[in-house]
Coordinates of N, CA and C in Angstrom, one line a residue:
X1 N -1.5 2.2 12.0 CA -0.8 1.0 12.3 C -1.7 -0.4 12.8
X2 N -1.0 -1.3 12.7 CA -2.0 -2.9 12.9 C -1.0 -3.8 13.7
X3 N -1.5 -4.8 14.5 CA -0.6 -5.8 14.8 C -2.1 -7.2 14.8
X4 N -1.5 -8.0 14.0 CA -2.6 -9.2 13.9 C -1.8 -10.7 14.0
X5 N -2.7 -11.6 14.6 CA -2.2 -13.1 14.4 C -3.2 -13.9 13.5
X6 N -2.2 -14.3 12.6 CA -3.0 -15.2 11.8 C -3.0 -16.4 12.0
X7 N -4.2 -17.3 11.5 CA -4.4 -18.7 11.9 C -4.1 -19.8 11.0
X8 N -3.6 -19.4 9.8 CA -3.1 -20.7 8.7 C -2.6 -20.0 7.8
X9 N -1.9 -20.8 7.2 CA -0.5 -20.2 6.0 C -1.7 -20.6 4.5
X10 N -1.2 -19.2 3.9 CA -1.8 -19.0 2.7 C -1.1 -18.0 2.0
X11 N -1.0 -18.2 0.6 CA -0.6 -16.8 -0.2 C -1.7 -16.0 -0.6
X12 N -1.4 -14.6 -0.2 CA -2.4 -13.6 -0.4 C -1.8 -12.8 -1.4
X13 N -2.7 -12.2 -2.2 CA -2.3 -10.9 -3.1 C -2.5 -9.8 -2.4
X14 N -1.8 -8.9 -2.5 CA -2.2 -7.7 -1.5 C -2.3 -6.6 -2.3
X15 N -3.4 -6.0 -2.5 CA -3.7 -5.3 -3.9 C -3.1 -3.4 -3.5
X16 N -2.8 -3.0 -4.6 CA -2.2 -1.6 -4.2 C -3.3 -0.8 -3.5
X17 N -2.4 0.0 -2.8 CA -3.3 1.2 -2.1 C -3.0 2.6 -2.5
X18 N -1.8 2.9 -2.8 CA -1.2 4.0 -3.2 C -0.5 4.6 -2.1
X19 N 0.1 3.8 -1.2 CA 1.2 4.2 0.0 C 2.1 3.3 0.3
X20 N 3.1 3.9 1.1 CA 4.0 2.9 1.6 C 3.5 2.3 2.7
X21 N 4.3 0.8 2.7 CA 3.9 0.4 4.2 C 5.2 -0.3 4.9
X22 N 5.3 -0.1 6.2 CA 6.3 -0.7 6.6 C 5.8 -2.1 7.8
X23 N 6.5 -3.2 7.4 CA 6.1 -4.4 7.7 C 7.1 -5.1 8.8
X24 N 7.1 -5.3 10.3 CA 7.9 -5.8 11.2 C 7.3 -7.3 11.5
X25 N 7.9 -8.2 11.1 CA 8.0 -9.7 11.5 C 8.1 -10.0 12.9
X26 N 7.5 -10.1 14.0 CA 7.7 -10.5 15.4 C 7.9 -11.9 15.9
X27 N 7.5 -12.7 14.9 CA 7.4 -14.2 15.0 C 8.6 -14.8 14.6
X28 N 9.1 -14.5 13.2 CA 10.3 -15.1 12.8 C 11.3 -13.9 12.0
X29 N 12.5 -14.3 12.0 CA 13.5 -12.7 11.6 C 13.4 -13.2 10.0
X30 N 12.7 -13.5 9.1 CA 12.6 -13.3 7.7 C 11.4 -13.2 7.3
X31 N 11.4 -12.7 6.2 CA 9.8 -12.3 5.4 C 10.1 -12.7 3.9
X32 N 9.6 -13.9 3.3 CA 9.6 -14.2 2.4 C 9.3 -13.3 1.1
X33 N 9.8 -13.4 0.0 CA 9.4 -12.7 -1.1 C 9.1 -13.4 -2.1
X34 N 8.0 -13.1 -3.0 CA 7.5 -14.1 -4.2 C 7.4 -13.4 -5.6
X35 N 7.5 -14.4 -6.6 CA 7.4 -13.9 -7.7 C 5.8 -13.8 -7.7
X36 N 5.5 -12.7 -8.3 CA 3.8 -12.6 -8.6 C 3.3 -13.1 -9.9
X37 N 3.7 -13.8 -10.3 CA 3.5 -14.5 -11.3 C 3.4 -16.0 -11.3
X38 N 4.6 -16.5 -10.8 CA 4.9 -18.0 -10.7 C 4.6 -18.3 -9.1
X39 N 4.5 -17.4 -8.3 CA 4.2 -17.9 -6.9 C 5.3 -18.1 -6.0
X40 N 6.6 -18.3 -7.1 CA 7.6 -18.9 -6.4 C 8.3 -18.2 -5.5
X41 N 8.9 -18.7 -4.3 CA 9.7 -17.8 -3.3 C 11.1 -17.4 -4.2
X42 N 11.2 -15.9 -4.3 CA 12.6 -15.6 -5.1 C 13.5 -14.9 -4.0
X43 N 13.4 -14.8 -2.9 CA 14.2 -14.2 -1.8 C 13.4 -13.9 -0.5
X44 N 14.2 -13.3 0.5 CA 13.6 -13.0 1.8 C 14.3 -11.9 1.9
X45 N 13.5 -11.0 3.2 CA 14.4 -9.8 3.7 C 14.3 -10.5 5.5
X46 N 15.0 -9.3 6.1 CA 15.0 -9.7 7.5 C 13.9 -9.7 8.0
X47 N 13.5 -9.4 9.5 CA 12.8 -9.5 9.7 C 11.8 -8.3 9.7
X48 N 12.2 -7.5 9.0 CA 11.7 -5.8 8.7 C 11.6 -6.0 7.0
X49 N 10.4 -5.1 6.7 CA 10.5 -4.8 5.1 C 9.7 -3.4 5.2
X50 N 10.2 -2.8 4.0 CA 9.5 -1.7 3.7 C 8.8 -1.9 2.3
X51 N 7.6 -1.8 2.4 CA 6.8 -1.9 0.9 C 7.1 -0.4 0.0
X52 N 7.2 -0.4 -1.0 CA 7.4 0.9 -1.6 C 5.8 1.1 -2.3
X53 N 5.4 2.4 -2.5 CA 4.3 2.4 -3.4 C 4.1 1.7 -4.6
X54 N 3.1 0.7 -4.7 CA 2.7 -0.2 -5.5 C 1.4 0.1 -6.2
X55 N 2.0 0.0 -7.8 CA 0.8 -0.1 -8.8 C 0.3 -1.4 -9.2
X56 N 1.2 -2.5 -8.6 CA 0.9 -3.6 -8.9 C 0.7 -4.3 -7.7
X57 N -0.2 -5.8 -7.8 CA -0.3 -6.5 -6.3 C 1.0 -7.3 -6.1
X58 N 1.5 -7.6 -5.1 CA 2.5 -8.6 -4.9 C 1.8 -9.7 -3.7
X59 N 2.6 -10.7 -3.8 CA 2.0 -11.8 -3.0 C 2.7 -12.1 -1.6
X60 N 2.4 -12.3 -0.5 CA 2.8 -12.2 0.9 C 2.3 -13.7 1.3
X61 N 3.3 -14.4 2.0 CA 2.8 -15.6 2.8 C 2.3 -15.4 4.2
X62 N 0.9 -15.5 4.6 CA 0.2 -15.4 5.8 C 0.5 -16.7 6.4
X63 N 1.4 -16.6 7.5 CA 1.9 -17.7 8.2 C 1.1 -18.1 9.2
X64 N 1.2 -19.1 9.9 CA 0.4 -19.8 10.8 C 0.9 -19.0 12.0
X65 N 0.0 -18.4 13.0 CA 0.4 -18.0 14.4 C 1.6 -16.9 14.2
X66 N 1.5 -15.8 13.5 CA 2.4 -14.9 13.2 C 1.9 -13.6 13.3
X67 N 3.0 -13.3 14.6 CA 2.8 -11.8 15.0 C 3.4 -10.9 14.0
X68 N 2.5 -9.7 13.6 CA 3.1 -8.9 12.6 C 2.6 -7.4 13.2
X69 N 3.6 -6.3 13.0 CA 3.1 -4.9 13.3 C 3.4 -4.2 11.7
X70 N 2.8 -3.4 11.7 CA 2.9 -2.6 10.2 C 2.3 -1.2 10.6
X71 N 2.7 -0.5 9.5 CA 2.4 1.0 9.5 C 2.2 1.4 7.9
X72 N 1.0 1.8 7.8 CA 0.3 2.3 6.7 C 0.5 3.7 6.4
X73 N 1.5 4.3 5.6 CA 1.7 5.9 6.0 C 0.8 6.6 5.1
X74 N 0.1 7.4 5.1 CA -0.4 8.0 4.3 C 0.0 8.5 3.1
X75 N -0.5 8.6 1.9 CA 0.3 8.9 0.5 C 1.2 10.1 0.6
X76 N 2.6 9.7 0.2 CA 3.5 10.7 0.3 C 4.1 10.8 1.7
X77 N 3.5 10.4 2.8 CA 3.9 10.2 4.1 C 5.4 9.6 4.5
X78 N 5.6 8.6 3.9 CA 6.9 7.6 4.1 C 8.1 7.9 4.0
X79 N 8.0 9.2 2.5 CA 9.0 9.7 2.2 C 10.0 10.4 3.2
X80 N 9.3 10.8 4.2 CA 10.1 11.8 5.3 C 11.2 10.8 6.3
X81 N 10.7 9.6 6.2 CA 11.6 8.7 7.2 C 12.6 8.0 6.5
X82 N 12.7 8.2 5.2 CA 13.5 6.7 4.3 C 14.8 7.6 3.6
X83 N 14.7 9.0 3.2 CA 15.6 9.6 2.7 C 15.9 9.4 1.2
X84 N 14.8 9.0 0.5 CA 14.9 8.9 -1.0 C 14.0 9.3 -1.4
X85 N 13.7 9.5 -2.7 CA 12.5 9.9 -3.3 C 11.6 8.5 -3.5
X86 N 10.3 8.8 -3.2 CA 9.2 7.7 -3.3 C 9.1 6.8 -4.6
X87 N 9.7 7.7 -5.6 CA 9.7 7.2 -6.9 C 10.6 6.0 -7.1
X88 N 11.6 6.2 -6.6 CA 12.7 4.9 -6.5 C 12.3 3.9 -5.6
X89 N 11.4 3.7 -4.9 CA 10.6 2.6 -4.5 C 9.5 2.1 -5.0
X90 N 9.1 2.6 -6.1 CA 7.7 2.1 -6.7 C 7.8 0.6 -6.9
X91 N 6.9 -0.2 -6.7 CA 7.0 -1.5 -7.2 C 7.7 -2.3 -6.2
X92 N 8.5 -1.9 -5.4 CA 9.8 -2.5 -4.5 C 9.1 -2.9 -3.1
X93 N 9.8 -4.0 -2.9 CA 10.0 -4.5 -1.3 C 11.2 -5.0 -1.0
X94 N 11.7 -4.1 0.0 CA 13.0 -4.3 0.4 C 13.2 -4.2 2.2
X95 N 14.5 -5.0 2.2 CA 14.8 -5.2 3.5 C 14.8 -3.4 4.2
X96 N 14.3 -3.4 5.4 CA 14.6 -2.0 6.0 C 16.0 -1.6 6.3
X97 N 16.6 -2.7 6.5 CA 18.2 -2.6 6.7 C 18.9 -1.7 5.6
X98 N 18.4 -1.8 4.3 CA 18.9 -1.1 3.1 C 18.8 0.2 3.4
X99 N 17.8 0.3 4.0 CA 17.8 2.2 4.3 C 18.2 2.9 5.7
X100 N 18.0 1.9 6.6 CA 18.2 2.3 8.1 C 19.4 1.5 8.6
X101 N 20.1 0.8 8.0 CA 21.1 -0.1 8.3 C 20.9 -0.6 9.8
X102 N 22.0 -0.7 10.6 CA 21.5 -1.1 12.0 C 20.3 -0.9 12.7
X103 N 19.5 0.7 12.3 CA 18.5 0.8 13.0 C 17.3 0.1 13.0
X104 N 17.3 -0.8 11.8 CA 15.8 -1.7 11.5 C 16.0 -2.9 12.7
X105 N 17.3 -3.3 12.9 CA 17.3 -4.4 13.8 C 17.1 -4.1 15.0
X106 N 17.5 -2.9 15.5 CA 17.2 -2.2 16.7 C 16.1 -1.8 17.1
X107 N 15.1 -1.5 15.9 CA 13.6 -1.3 16.3 C 12.9 -2.7 16.5
X108 N 13.3 -3.6 15.8 CA 12.6 -4.9 15.9 C 13.2 -5.5 17.2
X109 N 14.1 -5.3 17.8 CA 14.5 -5.8 18.8 C 14.1 -5.1 20.1
X110 N 13.8 -3.8 20.1 CA 12.9 -3.3 21.1 C 11.8 -3.7 21.3
X111 N 11.0 -3.9 20.0 CA 9.6 -4.0 20.1 C 9.5 -5.6 20.6
X112 N 10.3 -6.6 20.4 CA 10.3 -7.8 20.9 C 10.6 -7.8 22.4
X113 N 11.5 -6.8 22.9 CA 11.3 -6.8 24.1 C 10.3 -5.8 24.9
X114 N 9.6 -5.3 24.0 CA 8.4 -4.6 24.7 C 7.0 -5.1 25.1
X115 N 6.3 -4.7 26.1 CA 4.9 -5.5 26.0 C 4.2 -5.4 25.0
X116 N 3.0 -6.1 25.0 CA 2.0 -6.1 23.7 C 1.4 -4.4 23.8
X117 N 1.3 -4.0 25.0 CA 0.3 -3.0 24.8 C 1.0 -1.8 24.9
X118 N 2.7 -1.8 25.0 CA 3.5 -0.5 24.8 C 4.0 -0.5 23.4
X119 N 3.9 -1.4 22.5 CA 4.4 -1.7 21.2 C 4.2 -0.6 20.3
X120 N 3.3 -0.2 20.2 CA 2.8 0.6 19.3 C 3.4 2.3 19.6
X121 N 3.2 2.6 21.2 CA 4.0 3.8 21.5 C 5.3 3.7 21.3
X122 N 6.1 2.6 21.5 CA 7.6 2.6 21.0 C 8.0 2.5 19.6
X123 N 7.3 2.2 18.7 CA 7.0 2.0 17.3 C 6.9 3.6 17.0
X124 N 5.8 4.3 17.3 CA 5.9 5.9 17.1 C 7.2 6.6 17.7
X125 N 7.5 6.4 18.9 CA 8.8 7.3 19.4 C 9.9 7.0 18.4
X126 N 10.1 5.8 17.7 CA 11.3 5.5 17.0 C 11.1 5.9 15.6
X127 N 9.9 6.2 15.1 CA 9.4 6.5 13.9 C 9.9 7.9 14.0
X128 N 9.7 8.6 14.9 CA 9.8 10.5 15.2 C 11.4 10.5 15.3
X129 N 12.1 9.6 15.8 CA 13.4 9.6 15.8 C 14.0 9.5 14.4
X130 N 13.5 8.9 13.5 CA 14.1 8.5 12.4 C 13.6 9.6 10.9
X131 N 12.7 10.5 11.1 CA 12.5 11.4 10.7 C 13.5 12.4 10.0
X132 N 13.4 12.3 8.9 CA 14.6 13.0 8.2 C 14.4 14.1 7.3
X133 N 13.4 14.2 6.8 CA 13.1 15.6 6.0 C 11.5 16.1 6.2
X134 N 11.3 17.2 5.4 CA 10.0 18.0 5.8 C 8.6 17.3 5.5
X135 N 7.9 17.9 5.8 CA 6.7 17.1 5.3 C 6.4 17.4 3.8
X136 N 5.1 16.8 3.2 CA 4.8 17.2 1.7 C 4.9 18.5 1.6
X137 N 5.5 18.2 0.1 CA 5.0 19.8 -0.4 C 3.7 20.2 -0.5
X138 N 3.5 21.7 -0.3 CA 1.6 21.6 -0.1 C 1.0 21.3 -1.2
X139 N 1.5 21.9 -2.4 CA 0.9 21.5 -3.6 C 0.8 19.8 -3.8
X140 N 1.7 19.2 -3.6 CA 1.2 17.6 -3.5 C 0.2 17.5 -1.9
X141 N 0.5 18.1 -1.0 CA -0.6 17.6 0.0 C -1.7 18.0 -0.2
X142 N -2.0 19.2 -1.0 CA -3.3 19.5 -1.5 C -3.9 18.5 -2.8
X143 N -3.2 18.4 -3.6 CA -3.6 17.2 -4.7 C -3.8 15.7 -3.8
X144 N -3.2 15.5 -3.1 CA -3.6 14.3 -2.5 C -4.9 14.1 -1.7
X145 N -5.3 15.3 -1.1 CA -6.3 15.4 -0.4 C -7.7 15.5 -1.7
X146 N -7.5 16.2 -2.7 CA -8.4 16.2 -3.7 C -8.8 14.8 -4.4
X147 N -7.4 14.4 -4.6 CA -7.8 12.7 -5.0 C -8.2 12.0 -4.5
X148 N -8.2 12.1 -2.9 CA -9.1 11.2 -2.2 C -10.4 11.5 -1.9
X149 N -11.1 12.5 -2.6 CA -12.4 12.6 -2.4 C -13.2 11.7 -2.8
X150 N -14.7 11.3 -2.5 CA -15.3 10.4 -3.1 C -15.7 10.9 -4.8
X151 N -15.7 12.3 -5.2 CA -16.1 12.4 -6.2 C -14.4 12.8 -6.8
X152 N -13.7 12.1 -7.5 CA -12.3 12.4 -8.0 C -12.6 13.5 -9.1
X153 N -11.8 14.5 -8.8 CA -11.4 15.5 -9.9 C -10.5 15.0 -10.8
X154 N -10.5 15.7 -12.0 CA -9.4 15.5 -13.1 C -8.1 15.9 -12.6
X155 N -6.8 15.2 -12.9 CA -5.8 15.5 -12.8 C -5.4 16.9 -13.4
X156 N -6.0 17.3 -14.6 CA -5.9 18.5 -15.2 C -6.5 19.8 -14.2
X157 N -7.7 19.3 -13.6 CA -8.3 20.6 -12.9 C -7.4 20.7 -11.6
X158 N -6.8 19.5 -10.6 CA -6.1 20.1 -9.9 C -4.9 20.5 -10.1
X159 N -4.2 20.3 -11.1 CA -2.9 20.9 -11.6 C -3.3 22.5 -12.0
X160 N -4.3 22.9 -12.8 CA -4.9 24.0 -13.0 C -4.8 25.0 -11.5
X161 N -5.5 24.3 -10.8 CA -5.7 25.0 -9.1 C -4.1 25.3 -8.8
X162 N -3.4 24.2 -8.7 CA -2.2 24.6 -8.2 C -1.1 25.3 -8.9
X163 N -1.5 25.7 -10.2 CA -0.9 26.6 -10.8 C 0.9 25.9 -11.4
X164 N 0.9 24.9 -11.3 CA 2.3 24.4 -11.6 C 2.2 23.8 -13.2
X165 N 3.4 23.7 -13.8 CA 3.1 22.9 -15.3 C 2.5 21.7 -15.1
X166 N 2.4 20.7 -15.8 CA 2.2 19.6 -15.8 C 3.3 18.5 -15.6
X167 N 4.4 18.9 -16.7 CA 5.6 18.3 -16.1 C 6.1 18.3 -14.6
X168 N 6.2 19.6 -14.3 CA 6.9 20.1 -13.0 C 6.0 19.2 -11.8
X169 N 4.7 19.3 -12.0 CA 3.8 18.8 -11.1 C 3.9 17.2 -11.0
X170 N 3.7 16.7 -12.2 CA 3.8 14.9 -12.1 C 5.4 14.5 -11.6
X171 N 6.2 15.1 -12.0 CA 7.6 14.8 -11.2 C 7.5 15.1 -9.7
X172 N 7.1 15.8 -9.5 CA 7.3 16.5 -8.0 C 5.9 15.4 -7.2
X173 N 5.1 15.0 -7.7 CA 4.1 14.2 -7.2 C 5.0 12.7 -6.9
X174 N 5.2 12.5 -8.1 CA 5.8 11.1 -8.3 C 7.1 11.0 -7.0
X175 N 7.9 11.9 -7.0 CA 9.1 11.8 -5.9 C 8.4 11.6 -4.5
X176 N 7.5 12.3 -4.1 CA 6.9 12.4 -2.8 C 5.7 11.2 -2.8
X177 N 5.0 10.9 -3.7 CA 4.1 10.0 -3.4 C 4.5 8.4 -4.0
X178 N 5.2 8.4 -5.0 CA 5.8 7.2 -5.6 C 4.9 6.9 -7.1
X179 N 4.2 7.5 -7.7 CA 3.2 7.3 -8.7 C 2.9 8.7 -9.3
X180 N 2.5 8.7 -10.8 CA 2.2 9.7 -11.1 C 0.7 9.8 -10.8
X181 N 0.6 11.3 -10.9 CA -1.1 11.5 -10.4 C -2.0 10.9 -11.1
X182 N -2.0 10.5 -12.4 CA -3.1 9.8 -12.9 C -3.0 8.4 -12.4
X183 N -2.0 7.8 -12.3 CA -1.8 6.3 -11.7 C -2.5 6.2 -10.3
X184 N -2.3 7.3 -9.5 CA -2.3 7.4 -8.1 C -4.1 7.4 -8.1
X185 N -4.5 8.3 -9.0 CA -6.1 8.5 -9.3 C -6.9 7.2 -9.6
X186 N -6.1 6.3 -10.5 CA -6.6 5.1 -10.8 C -6.8 4.0 -9.6
X187 N -5.9 4.3 -8.9 CA -5.7 3.2 -7.7 C -6.7 3.8 -6.7
X188 N -6.9 5.2 -6.7 CA -7.9 5.6 -5.5 C -9.3 5.2 -5.9
X189 N -9.5 5.1 -7.3 CA -11.0 4.7 -7.9 C -11.3 3.3 -7.6
X190 N -10.3 2.5 -7.8 CA -10.1 1.0 -7.7 C -10.3 0.9 -5.9
X191 N -9.9 1.6 -5.2 CA -10.0 1.5 -3.7 C -11.7 1.5 -3.4
X192 N -12.3 2.7 -4.0 CA -13.5 3.0 -3.8 C -14.4 1.8 -4.3
X193 N -13.8 1.1 -5.5 CA -14.6 0.1 -5.8 C -14.7 -1.0 -4.5
X194 N -13.5 -1.4 -3.9 CA -13.2 -2.5 -3.0 C -13.8 -2.1 -1.8
X195 N -14.0 -1.0 -1.3 CA -14.4 -0.4 0.0 C -16.1 -0.4 -0.3
X196 N -16.6 -0.3 -1.3 CA -18.1 -0.4 -1.6 C -18.6 -1.8 -1.5
X197 N -17.5 -2.7 -2.1 CA -18.0 -4.1 -2.4 C -17.9 -4.9 -0.7
X198 N -17.0 -4.2 0.0 CA -16.7 -4.5 1.6 C -18.5 -4.4 2.2
X199 N -19.0 -3.6 1.6 CA -20.2 -3.1 2.6 C -21.6 -3.7 1.9
X200 N -21.2 -4.4 0.9 CA -22.6 -4.7 0.2 C -22.6 -6.3 0.5
X201 N -23.8 -6.8 0.7 CA -24.4 -8.4 0.4 C -24.5 -8.7 -1.0
X202 N -25.3 -7.8 -1.7 CA -25.9 -8.2 -3.0 C -24.9 -7.0 -4.0
X203 N -24.3 -7.4 -4.9 CA -23.6 -6.6 -5.6 C -24.2 -6.4 -7.1
X204 N -24.6 -5.3 -7.4 CA -25.2 -4.6 -8.6 C -23.8 -4.1 -9.5
X205 N -23.1 -4.5 -10.4 CA -22.3 -4.2 -10.8 C -22.1 -2.8 -11.6
X206 N -23.4 -2.5 -12.4 CA -23.8 -1.2 -13.1 C -23.8 0.0 -12.2
X207 N -24.3 -0.3 -10.8 CA -24.3 0.7 -9.8 C -22.9 1.3 -9.6
X208 N -22.1 -0.1 -9.5 CA -20.7 0.3 -8.7 C -19.9 1.2 -10.0
X209 N -20.1 0.6 -11.6 CA -19.4 1.4 -12.4 C -19.9 2.9 -12.4
X210 N -21.3 3.1 -12.5 CA -21.9 4.4 -12.3 C -21.3 5.2 -10.9
X211 N -21.3 4.6 -9.8 CA -21.1 5.4 -8.7 C -19.5 5.7 -8.5
X212 N -19.0 4.7 -8.9 CA -17.1 5.1 -9.1 C -16.8 5.6 -10.2
X213 N -17.4 5.9 -11.2 CA -17.1 6.9 -12.6 C -16.1 6.1 -13.4
X214 N -16.6 4.8 -13.9 CA -16.0 3.9 -14.7 C -16.9 4.2 -16.1
X215 N -16.3 3.9 -17.2 CA -16.9 4.1 -18.5 C -17.8 3.2 -18.7
X216 N -17.7 2.0 -18.4 CA -18.6 0.8 -18.5 C -18.1 -0.3 -17.8
X217 N -18.7 -1.4 -17.9 CA -18.3 -2.7 -17.2 C -17.1 -3.2 -17.6
X218 N -16.6 -3.1 -18.8 CA -15.3 -3.6 -19.3 C -14.3 -2.6 -18.9
X219 N -14.7 -1.3 -18.5 CA -13.4 -0.6 -18.0 C -13.3 -1.0 -16.5
X220 N -14.3 -1.4 -15.9 CA -14.1 -1.9 -14.7 C -13.2 -3.1 -14.5
X221 N -13.8 -4.2 -15.2 CA -13.0 -5.4 -15.5 C -11.7 -5.3 -15.6
X222 N -11.3 -4.5 -16.8 CA -9.8 -4.0 -17.0 C -9.3 -3.7 -15.9
X223 N -9.7 -3.1 -15.2 CA -8.9 -2.1 -14.0 C -8.9 -3.6 -12.8
X224 N -9.9 -4.5 -12.8 CA -9.3 -5.6 -11.9 C -8.3 -6.4 -12.2
X225 N -8.1 -6.5 -13.6 CA -7.2 -7.4 -14.0 C -6.1 -6.8 -13.8
X226 N -5.8 -5.4 -14.1 CA -4.8 -4.5 -13.8 C -4.1 -4.5 -12.4
X227 N -4.7 -4.3 -11.4 CA -4.7 -4.3 -10.0 C -4.6 -5.5 -9.2
X228 N -5.4 -6.5 -9.7 CA -5.9 -7.5 -9.0 C -5.3 -9.1 -9.5
X229 N -5.4 -8.8 -10.9 CA -4.8 -10.2 -11.7 C -5.9 -11.2 -11.5
X230 N -7.1 -10.6 -11.5 CA -8.5 -11.4 -11.5 C -9.6 -10.7 -12.0
X231 N -11.0 -11.4 -12.3 CA -11.9 -10.8 -12.7 C -12.8 -10.0 -11.3
X232 N -13.7 -9.4 -11.6 CA -14.5 -8.8 -10.4 C -15.0 -10.0 -9.8
X233 N -15.7 -10.8 -10.5 CA -16.5 -12.2 -9.8 C -15.3 -13.0 -9.1
X234 N -13.8 -13.2 -9.7 CA -13.3 -13.7 -8.9 C -12.7 -13.1 -7.6
X235 N -12.7 -11.9 -7.8 CA -12.3 -11.0 -6.7 C -13.0 -11.5 -5.3
X236 N -14.7 -11.4 -5.6 CA -15.4 -11.8 -4.7 C -15.5 -13.2 -3.9
X237 N -15.0 -13.9 -4.8 CA -14.9 -15.2 -4.2 C -13.7 -15.5 -3.4
X238 N -12.6 -14.7 -3.4 CA -11.3 -14.9 -2.7 C -10.8 -13.9 -2.0
X239 N -11.8 -13.0 -2.0 CA -11.3 -11.6 -1.2 C -11.1 -12.4 0.5
X240 N -10.2 -11.7 1.3 CA -9.8 -11.9 2.5 C -10.5 -11.3 3.4
X241 N -9.7 -11.0 4.8 CA -10.4 -10.5 5.7 C -10.6 -8.9 5.5
X242 N -9.6 -8.4 4.8 CA -9.3 -7.1 4.4 C -9.5 -6.9 2.7
X243 N -10.4 -6.0 2.2 CA -10.5 -5.6 0.9 C -9.4 -5.9 0.0
X244 N -8.4 -5.5 0.4 CA -7.0 -5.4 -0.3 C -6.3 -6.8 0.0
X245 N -7.1 -7.6 0.0 CA -6.4 -9.4 0.2 C -7.3 -10.3 -0.4
X246 N -6.6 -11.0 -1.8 CA -7.0 -11.9 -2.3 C -6.3 -13.4 -2.2
X247 N -7.3 -14.0 -1.6 CA -6.3 -15.2 -1.2 C -6.4 -16.4 -2.3
X248 N -5.0 -16.9 -2.6 CA -4.8 -17.7 -3.9 C -4.9 -19.1 -3.4
X249 N -5.4 -20.0 -4.4 CA -5.7 -21.4 -4.1 C -4.5 -22.1 -3.9
X250 N -4.1 -23.2 -3.3 CA -3.1 -23.9 -2.9 C -2.5 -24.6 -3.9

């Protein structure tokens, strides 16, 4: 969970992380939605938004002095709160009202009336009340843990350990996590790159390629274009305060 106050308005690309996110705007009662190519506003949600599991980046408007609360659900963890397969929310950002009806407005109202130090406990209790389904399937839970290791195993190796057919496992994983296992692994590897870059003052791209298991530098550039809509060098010049934030020029 997080809460923050941003100091200037800027459009920012939010890069995929392989998990759902809940966003609650405590400053204004709407959250704008933008076309990721034209950057033109195409609509808005009310003061709450659920971001499904993304394999594409999307644009957020970081407004001046805006107080935001958010929850990053662990991969597959969001499904239990929203009552539908995660795959149906792939690359979608929707108003939480569409899933929780009046409960979304109730949550936001409670948070607005609660002191800053107590907001996280209020949010946590509310989420527990909205819990609708059991935890992750053990096979998916095991696979997620394996796919988040620093040395990524192959999807085939994990599927063989689980003992499911490839087709059955792919469908089960997509229903609960929102992505196919292969796409989830690509995003985890990309996240490894971003986290390594955040730790380095001087970047040796061939070291990054080798450490993160890419075939070559062209493969790495391809993944940056796929997930960030920019080259690795452009990413370094535009990254924001979070590794998954790429600030866009005005």
